[in-house]
Amino acid sequence: MANIRQKQVAEMIKRHFSTMLQQEGTYIYGTEPFVTVTEVQMTPDFSIAKIYLSVFNLENKQEVILHMEDNYYRLKQALASRIHKQIRRIPEMQFYLDDMLDEMEKVEMLFQKLEQDNQMGTRDEEE
């Protein structure tokens, strides 16, 4: 479980990294995908920041992660220029695809299909 300082640093990195992607993201992965930072988790020693990204408007979402890794040093330098006064050592970054919204959409579609096929029981039937 993350302590207060880990949460503070994670939130600071999330805020600055999100702003950075809005301003410079088109140079890294193009104009087509819409990328948001959904979560940042810090290791207890603050050496690694795990950055979870949601990607929209792109079929192959892993492609964005590959572009981020290709431009790793550019991204780290840009982040460092924003947070170097608030944190002593800039953490290494690891990028992960957050597909929680995609999974939620699939579950929602399953419920809609069950409802359309009248396979979902109603409360009246259960009582």
PDB file of C-alpha atoms in Angstrom, residues 17-58:
ATOM      1  CA  PHE A  17       3.005  14.166 -17.508  1.00  0.00           C
ATOM      2  CA  SER A  18      -0.612  14.707 -18.626  1.00  0.00           C
ATOM      3  CA  THR A  19       0.080  18.355 -19.400  1.00  0.00           C
ATOM      4  CA  MET A  20       3.249  17.385 -21.208  1.00  0.00           C
ATOM      5  CA  LEU A  21       1.382  14.872 -23.402  1.00  0.00           C
ATOM      6  CA  GLN A  22      -1.226  17.491 -24.290  1.00  0.00           C
ATOM      7  CA  GLN A  23       1.469  19.904 -25.410  1.00  0.00           C
ATOM      8  CA  GLU A  24       4.032  17.562 -26.977  1.00  0.00           C
ATOM      9  CA  GLY A  25       2.206  14.286 -27.608  1.00  0.00           C
ATOM     10  CA  THR A  26       1.627  14.900 -31.306  1.00  0.00           C
ATOM     11  CA  TYR A  27       5.389  14.904 -31.874  1.00  0.00           C
ATOM     12  CA  ILE A  28       5.661  11.459 -30.303  1.00  0.00           C
ATOM     13  CA  TYR A  29       2.656   9.436 -31.437  1.00  0.00           C
ATOM     14  CA  GLY A  30       0.932  11.665 -34.017  1.00  0.00           C
ATOM     15  CA  THR A  31      -2.352  13.537 -34.056  1.00  0.00           C
ATOM     16  CA  GLU A  32      -4.739  10.602 -34.412  1.00  0.00           C
ATOM     17  CA  PRO A  33      -4.716   8.917 -30.991  1.00  0.00           C
ATOM     18  CA  PHE A  34      -6.111  10.570 -27.888  1.00  0.00           C
ATOM     19  CA  VAL A  35      -3.921   9.565 -24.937  1.00  0.00           C
ATOM     20  CA  THR A  36      -4.674  10.193 -21.274  1.00  0.00           C
ATOM     21  CA  VAL A  37      -2.789   9.304 -18.114  1.00  0.00           C
ATOM     22  CA  THR A  38      -5.157   7.302 -15.924  1.00  0.00           C
ATOM     23  CA  GLU A  39      -2.848   6.452 -13.040  1.00  0.00           C
ATOM     24  CA  VAL A  40       0.726   6.698 -11.811  1.00  0.00           C
ATOM     25  CA  GLN A  41       2.134   4.355  -9.183  1.00  0.00           C
ATOM     26  CA  MET A  42       5.451   4.907  -7.436  1.00  0.00           C
ATOM     27  CA  THR A  43       7.687   2.182  -6.058  1.00  0.00           C
ATOM     28  CA  PRO A  44       8.473   2.552  -2.324  1.00  0.00           C
ATOM     29  CA  ASP A  45      11.996   3.794  -3.084  1.00  0.00           C
ATOM     30  CA  PHE A  46      10.684   6.339  -5.641  1.00  0.00           C
ATOM     31  CA  SER A  47      12.985   4.938  -8.325  1.00  0.00           C
ATOM     32  CA  ILE A  48      10.248   3.853 -10.757  1.00  0.00           C
ATOM     33  CA  ALA A  49       7.033   5.533 -11.850  1.00  0.00           C
ATOM     34  CA  LYS A  50       4.556   3.145 -13.447  1.00  0.00           C
ATOM     35  CA  ILE A  51       2.485   5.257 -15.827  1.00  0.00           C
ATOM     36  CA  TYR A  52      -0.840   3.832 -17.013  1.00  0.00           C
ATOM     37  CA  LEU A  53      -2.220   5.254 -20.259  1.00  0.00           C
ATOM     38  CA  SER A  54      -5.630   5.061 -21.930  1.00  0.00           C
ATOM     39  CA  VAL A  55      -5.589   5.304 -25.706  1.00  0.00           C
ATOM     40  CA  PHE A  56      -8.599   6.216 -27.844  1.00  0.00           C
ATOM     41  CA  ASN A  57      -9.125   6.594 -31.619  1.00  0.00           C
ATOM     42  CA  LEU A  58      -6.511   3.996 -32.492  1.00  0.00           C
TER      43      LEU A  58
END
